[in-house]
JSON list of C-alpha atoms in Angstrom, two decimals:
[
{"chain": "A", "resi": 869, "resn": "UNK", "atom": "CA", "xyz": [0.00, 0.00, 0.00]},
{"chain": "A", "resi": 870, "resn": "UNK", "atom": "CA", "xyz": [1.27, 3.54, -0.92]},
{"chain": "A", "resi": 871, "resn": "UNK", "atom": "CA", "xyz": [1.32, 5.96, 1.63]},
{"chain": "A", "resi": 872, "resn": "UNK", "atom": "CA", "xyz": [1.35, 9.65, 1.66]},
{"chain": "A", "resi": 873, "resn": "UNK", "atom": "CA", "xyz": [5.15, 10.14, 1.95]},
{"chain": "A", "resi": 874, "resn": "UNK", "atom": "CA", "xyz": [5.68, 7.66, -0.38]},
{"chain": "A", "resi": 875, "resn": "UNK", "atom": "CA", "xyz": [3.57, 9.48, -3.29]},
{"chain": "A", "resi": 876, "resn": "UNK", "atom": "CA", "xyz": [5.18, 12.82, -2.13]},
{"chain": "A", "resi": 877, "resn": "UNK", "atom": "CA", "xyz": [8.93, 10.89, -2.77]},
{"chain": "A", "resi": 878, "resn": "UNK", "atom": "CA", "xyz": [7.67, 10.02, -6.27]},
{"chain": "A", "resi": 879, "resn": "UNK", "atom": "CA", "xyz": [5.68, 12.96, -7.16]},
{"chain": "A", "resi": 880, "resn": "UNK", "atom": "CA", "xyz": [8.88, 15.09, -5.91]},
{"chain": "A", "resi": 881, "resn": "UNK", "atom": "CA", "xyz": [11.70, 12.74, -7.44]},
{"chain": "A", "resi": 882, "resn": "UNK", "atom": "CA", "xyz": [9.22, 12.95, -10.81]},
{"chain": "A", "resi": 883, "resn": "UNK", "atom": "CA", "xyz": [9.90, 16.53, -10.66]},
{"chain": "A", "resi": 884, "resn": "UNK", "atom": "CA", "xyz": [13.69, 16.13, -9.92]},
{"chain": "A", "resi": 885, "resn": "UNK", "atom": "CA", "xyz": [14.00, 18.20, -6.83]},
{"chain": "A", "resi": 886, "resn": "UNK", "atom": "CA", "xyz": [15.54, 17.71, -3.86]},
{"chain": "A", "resi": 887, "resn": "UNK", "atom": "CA", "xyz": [13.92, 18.03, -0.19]},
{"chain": "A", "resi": 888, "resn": "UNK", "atom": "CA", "xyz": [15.69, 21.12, -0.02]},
{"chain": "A", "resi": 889, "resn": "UNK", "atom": "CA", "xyz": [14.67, 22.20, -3.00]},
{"chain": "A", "resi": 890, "resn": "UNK", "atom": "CA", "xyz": [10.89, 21.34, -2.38]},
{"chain": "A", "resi": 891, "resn": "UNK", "atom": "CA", "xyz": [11.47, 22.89, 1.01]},
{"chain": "A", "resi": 892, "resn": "UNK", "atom": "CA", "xyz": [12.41, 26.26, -0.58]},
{"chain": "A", "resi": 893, "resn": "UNK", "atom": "CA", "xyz": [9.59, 26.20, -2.67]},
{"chain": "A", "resi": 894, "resn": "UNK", "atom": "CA", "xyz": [7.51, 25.70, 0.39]},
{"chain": "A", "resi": 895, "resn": "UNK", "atom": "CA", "xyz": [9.15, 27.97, 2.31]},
{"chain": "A", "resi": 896, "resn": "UNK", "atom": "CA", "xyz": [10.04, 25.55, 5.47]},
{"chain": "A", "resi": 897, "resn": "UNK", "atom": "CA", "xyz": [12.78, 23.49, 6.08]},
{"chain": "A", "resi": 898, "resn": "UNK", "atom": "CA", "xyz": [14.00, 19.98, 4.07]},
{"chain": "A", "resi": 899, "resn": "UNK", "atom": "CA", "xyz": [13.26, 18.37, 7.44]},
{"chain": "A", "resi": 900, "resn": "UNK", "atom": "CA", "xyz": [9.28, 18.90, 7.27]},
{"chain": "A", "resi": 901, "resn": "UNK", "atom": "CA", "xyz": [9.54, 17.44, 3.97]},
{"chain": "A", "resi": 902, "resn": "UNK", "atom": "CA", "xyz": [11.86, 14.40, 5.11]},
{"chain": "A", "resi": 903, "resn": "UNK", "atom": "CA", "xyz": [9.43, 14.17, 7.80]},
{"chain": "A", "resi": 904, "resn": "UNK", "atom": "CA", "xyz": [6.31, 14.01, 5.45]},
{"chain": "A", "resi": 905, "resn": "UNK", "atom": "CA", "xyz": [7.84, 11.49, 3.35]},
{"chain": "A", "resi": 906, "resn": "UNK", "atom": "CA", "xyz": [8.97, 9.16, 6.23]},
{"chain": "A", "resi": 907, "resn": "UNK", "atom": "CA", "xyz": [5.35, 9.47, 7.16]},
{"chain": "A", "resi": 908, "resn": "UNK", "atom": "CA", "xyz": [6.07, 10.93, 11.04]},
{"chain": "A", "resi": 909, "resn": "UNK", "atom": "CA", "xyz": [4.56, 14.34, 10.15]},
{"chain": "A", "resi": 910, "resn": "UNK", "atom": "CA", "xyz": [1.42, 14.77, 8.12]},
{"chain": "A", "resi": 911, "resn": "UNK", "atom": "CA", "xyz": [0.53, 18.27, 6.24]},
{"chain": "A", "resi": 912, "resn": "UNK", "atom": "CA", "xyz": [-2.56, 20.30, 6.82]},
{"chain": "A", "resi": 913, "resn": "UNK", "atom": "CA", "xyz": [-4.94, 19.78, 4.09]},
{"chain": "A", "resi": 914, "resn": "UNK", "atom": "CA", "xyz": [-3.85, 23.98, 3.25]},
{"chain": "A", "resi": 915, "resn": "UNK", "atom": "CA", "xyz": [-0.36, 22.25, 2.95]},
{"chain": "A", "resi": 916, "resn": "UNK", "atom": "CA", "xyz": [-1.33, 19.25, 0.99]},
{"chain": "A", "resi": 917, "resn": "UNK", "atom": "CA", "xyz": [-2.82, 21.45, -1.74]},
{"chain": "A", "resi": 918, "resn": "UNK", "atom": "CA", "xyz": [0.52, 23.72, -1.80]},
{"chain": "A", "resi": 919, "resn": "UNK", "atom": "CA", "xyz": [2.40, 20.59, -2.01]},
{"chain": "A", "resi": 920, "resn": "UNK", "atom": "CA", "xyz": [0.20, 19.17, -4.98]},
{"chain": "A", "resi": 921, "resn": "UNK", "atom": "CA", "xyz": [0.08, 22.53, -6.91]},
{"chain": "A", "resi": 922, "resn": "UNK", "atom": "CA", "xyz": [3.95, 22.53, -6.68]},
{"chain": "A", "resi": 923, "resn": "UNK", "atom": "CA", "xyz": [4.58, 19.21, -7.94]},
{"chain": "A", "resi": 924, "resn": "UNK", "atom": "CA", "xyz": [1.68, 19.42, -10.96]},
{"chain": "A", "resi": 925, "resn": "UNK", "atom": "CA", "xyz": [-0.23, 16.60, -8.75]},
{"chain": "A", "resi": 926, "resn": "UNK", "atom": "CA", "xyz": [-3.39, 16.43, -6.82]},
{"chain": "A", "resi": 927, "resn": "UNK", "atom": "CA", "xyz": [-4.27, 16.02, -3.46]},
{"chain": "A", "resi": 928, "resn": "UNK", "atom": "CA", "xyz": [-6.41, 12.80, -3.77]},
{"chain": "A", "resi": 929, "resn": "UNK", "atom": "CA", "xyz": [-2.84, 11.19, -5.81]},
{"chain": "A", "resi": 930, "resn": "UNK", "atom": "CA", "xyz": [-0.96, 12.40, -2.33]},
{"chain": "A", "resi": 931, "resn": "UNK", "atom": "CA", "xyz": [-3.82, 11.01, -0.40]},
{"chain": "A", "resi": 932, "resn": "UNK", "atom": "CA", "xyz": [-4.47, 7.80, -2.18]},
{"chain": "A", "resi": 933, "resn": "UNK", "atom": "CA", "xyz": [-7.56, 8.62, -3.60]},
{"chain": "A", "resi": 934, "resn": "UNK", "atom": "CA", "xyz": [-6.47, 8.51, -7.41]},
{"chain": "A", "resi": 935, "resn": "UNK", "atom": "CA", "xyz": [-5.06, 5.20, -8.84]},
{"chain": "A", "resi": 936, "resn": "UNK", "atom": "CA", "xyz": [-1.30, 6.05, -9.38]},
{"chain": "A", "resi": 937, "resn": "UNK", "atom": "CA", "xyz": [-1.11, 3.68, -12.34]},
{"chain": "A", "resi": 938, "resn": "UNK", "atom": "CA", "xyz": [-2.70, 6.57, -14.77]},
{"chain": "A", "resi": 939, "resn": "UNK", "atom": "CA", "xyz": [-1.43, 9.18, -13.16]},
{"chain": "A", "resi": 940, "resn": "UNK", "atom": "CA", "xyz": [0.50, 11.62, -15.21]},
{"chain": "A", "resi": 941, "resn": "UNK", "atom": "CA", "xyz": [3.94, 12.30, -13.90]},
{"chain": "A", "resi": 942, "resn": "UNK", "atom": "CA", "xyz": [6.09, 13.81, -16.12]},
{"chain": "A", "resi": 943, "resn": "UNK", "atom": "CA", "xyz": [6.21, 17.50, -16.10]},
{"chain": "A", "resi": 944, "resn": "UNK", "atom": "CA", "xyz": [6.53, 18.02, -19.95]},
{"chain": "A", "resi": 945, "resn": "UNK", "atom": "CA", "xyz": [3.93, 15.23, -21.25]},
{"chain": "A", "resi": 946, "resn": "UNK", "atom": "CA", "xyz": [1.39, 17.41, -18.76]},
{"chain": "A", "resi": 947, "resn": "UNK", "atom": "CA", "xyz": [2.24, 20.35, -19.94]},
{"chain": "A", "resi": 948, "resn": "UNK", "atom": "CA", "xyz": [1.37, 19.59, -23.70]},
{"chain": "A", "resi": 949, "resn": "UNK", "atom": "CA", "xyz": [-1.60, 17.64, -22.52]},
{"chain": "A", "resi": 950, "resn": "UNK", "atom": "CA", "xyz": [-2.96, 20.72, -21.06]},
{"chain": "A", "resi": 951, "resn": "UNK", "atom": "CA", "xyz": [-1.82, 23.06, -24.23]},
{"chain": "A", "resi": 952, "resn": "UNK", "atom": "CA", "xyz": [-3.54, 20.66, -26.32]},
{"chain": "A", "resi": 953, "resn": "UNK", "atom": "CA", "xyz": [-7.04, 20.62, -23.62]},
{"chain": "A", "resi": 954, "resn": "UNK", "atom": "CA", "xyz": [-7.02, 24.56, -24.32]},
{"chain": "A", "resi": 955, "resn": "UNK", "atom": "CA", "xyz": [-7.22, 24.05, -28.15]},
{"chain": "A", "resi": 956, "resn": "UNK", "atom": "CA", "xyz": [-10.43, 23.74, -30.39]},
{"chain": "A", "resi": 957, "resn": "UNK", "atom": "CA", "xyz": [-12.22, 20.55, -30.58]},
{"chain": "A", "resi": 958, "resn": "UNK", "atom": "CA", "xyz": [-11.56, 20.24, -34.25]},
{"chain": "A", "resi": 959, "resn": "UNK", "atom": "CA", "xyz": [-7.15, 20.87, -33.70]},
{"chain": "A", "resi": 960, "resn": "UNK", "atom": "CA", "xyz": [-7.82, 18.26, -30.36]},
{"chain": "A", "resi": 961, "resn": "UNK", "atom": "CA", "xyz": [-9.22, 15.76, -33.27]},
{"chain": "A", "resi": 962, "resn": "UNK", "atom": "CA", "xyz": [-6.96, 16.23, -35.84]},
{"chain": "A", "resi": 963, "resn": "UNK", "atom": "CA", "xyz": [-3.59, 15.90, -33.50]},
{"chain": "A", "resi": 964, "resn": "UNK", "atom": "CA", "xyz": [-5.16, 13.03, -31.34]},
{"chain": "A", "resi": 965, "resn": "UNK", "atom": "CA", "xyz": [-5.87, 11.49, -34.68]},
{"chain": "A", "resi": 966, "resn": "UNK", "atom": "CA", "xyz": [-2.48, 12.10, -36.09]},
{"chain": "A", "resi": 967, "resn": "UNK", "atom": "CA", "xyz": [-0.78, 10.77, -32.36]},
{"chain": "A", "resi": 968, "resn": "UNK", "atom": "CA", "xyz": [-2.92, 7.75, -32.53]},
{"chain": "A", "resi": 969, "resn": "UNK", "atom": "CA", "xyz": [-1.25, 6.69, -35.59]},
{"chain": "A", "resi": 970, "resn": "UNK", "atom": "CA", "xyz": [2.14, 7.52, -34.65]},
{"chain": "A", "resi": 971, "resn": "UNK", "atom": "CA", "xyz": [1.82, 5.57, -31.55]},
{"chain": "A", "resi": 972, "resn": "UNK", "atom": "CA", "xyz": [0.16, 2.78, -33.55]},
{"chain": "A", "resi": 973, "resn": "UNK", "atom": "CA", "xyz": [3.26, 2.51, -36.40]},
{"chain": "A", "resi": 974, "resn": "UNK", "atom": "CA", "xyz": [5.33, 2.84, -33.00]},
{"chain": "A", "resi": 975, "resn": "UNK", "atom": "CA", "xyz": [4.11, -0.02, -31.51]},
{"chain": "A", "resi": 976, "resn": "UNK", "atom": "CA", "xyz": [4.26, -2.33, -34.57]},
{"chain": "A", "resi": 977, "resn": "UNK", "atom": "CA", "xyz": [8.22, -1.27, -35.11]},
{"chain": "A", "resi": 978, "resn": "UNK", "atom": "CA", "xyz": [8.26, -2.56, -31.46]},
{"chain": "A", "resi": 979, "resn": "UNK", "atom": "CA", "xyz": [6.55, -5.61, -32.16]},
{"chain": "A", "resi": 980, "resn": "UNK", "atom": "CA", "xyz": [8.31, -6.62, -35.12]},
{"chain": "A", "resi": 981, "resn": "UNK", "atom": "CA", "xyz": [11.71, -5.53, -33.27]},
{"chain": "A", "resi": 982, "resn": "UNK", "atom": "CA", "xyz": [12.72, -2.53, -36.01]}
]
C-alpha cells in the first residue's frame, strides 16, 4: 500500500527536486519534507494542496484517492496535454488522430523488433 510520503517521494523525485529544493519552494525546512515522506509528520490539508500545486499533482494522488497507475507524472507530457485541452475541438481531433497513428506505427516497429 502507498502511503502519503511515499507518493510525495515520487511525485517530488518525478519533478527532480531535492527536499531542499521542495522545502524552498515551500518555504520551510527539508526536514518537514523528510518528515512528510517518512510518514512521522502529516501536512494540513492547506499544505497538501501547496504541495500538490507545486509538484503538478493532486491532493487525492498524495492522499491515495487517485489510482497512481494513470497518473501523469512527467512534467513536460502534462504540460502539452494541457496546451492541447485549451485548443479547439476540431485541432484536439486532428492531433489526437495524427498521435494515434504515430503511436500505432510505433508499436508495430516494437513488435516486429525494427
Amino acid at each position: 500500500m502507498s502511503t502519503f510520503g511515499k507518493r510525495l517521494r515520487e511525485c517530488r523525485e518525478a519533478k527532480k527536486l531535492s527536499q531542499q529544493d521542495l522545502a524552498k519552494l515551500m518555504k520551510t525546512v527539508h526536514t518537514v519534507i523528510g518528515k512528510y515522506e517518512l510518514d512521522k509528520m502529516k501536512p494540513s490539508i492547506e499544505v497538501a494542496g501547496r504541495l500538490a500545486k507545486v509538484l503538478d499533482t493532486t491532493v487525492g494522488h498524495l492522499m491515495g484517492e487517485v489510482d497512481t497507475t494513470n497518473v501523469l507524472k512527467d512534467p513536460d507530457m502534462l504540460k502539452r496535454l494541457n496546451d492541447l485541452n485549451e485548443l479547439s475541438e476540431q485541432d484536439k481531433d486532428g492531433i489526437l488522430y495524427a498521435l494515434d497513428g504515430l503511436l500505432r506505427d510505433a508499436k508495430a516497429r516494437k513488435a516486429y523488433g525494427r
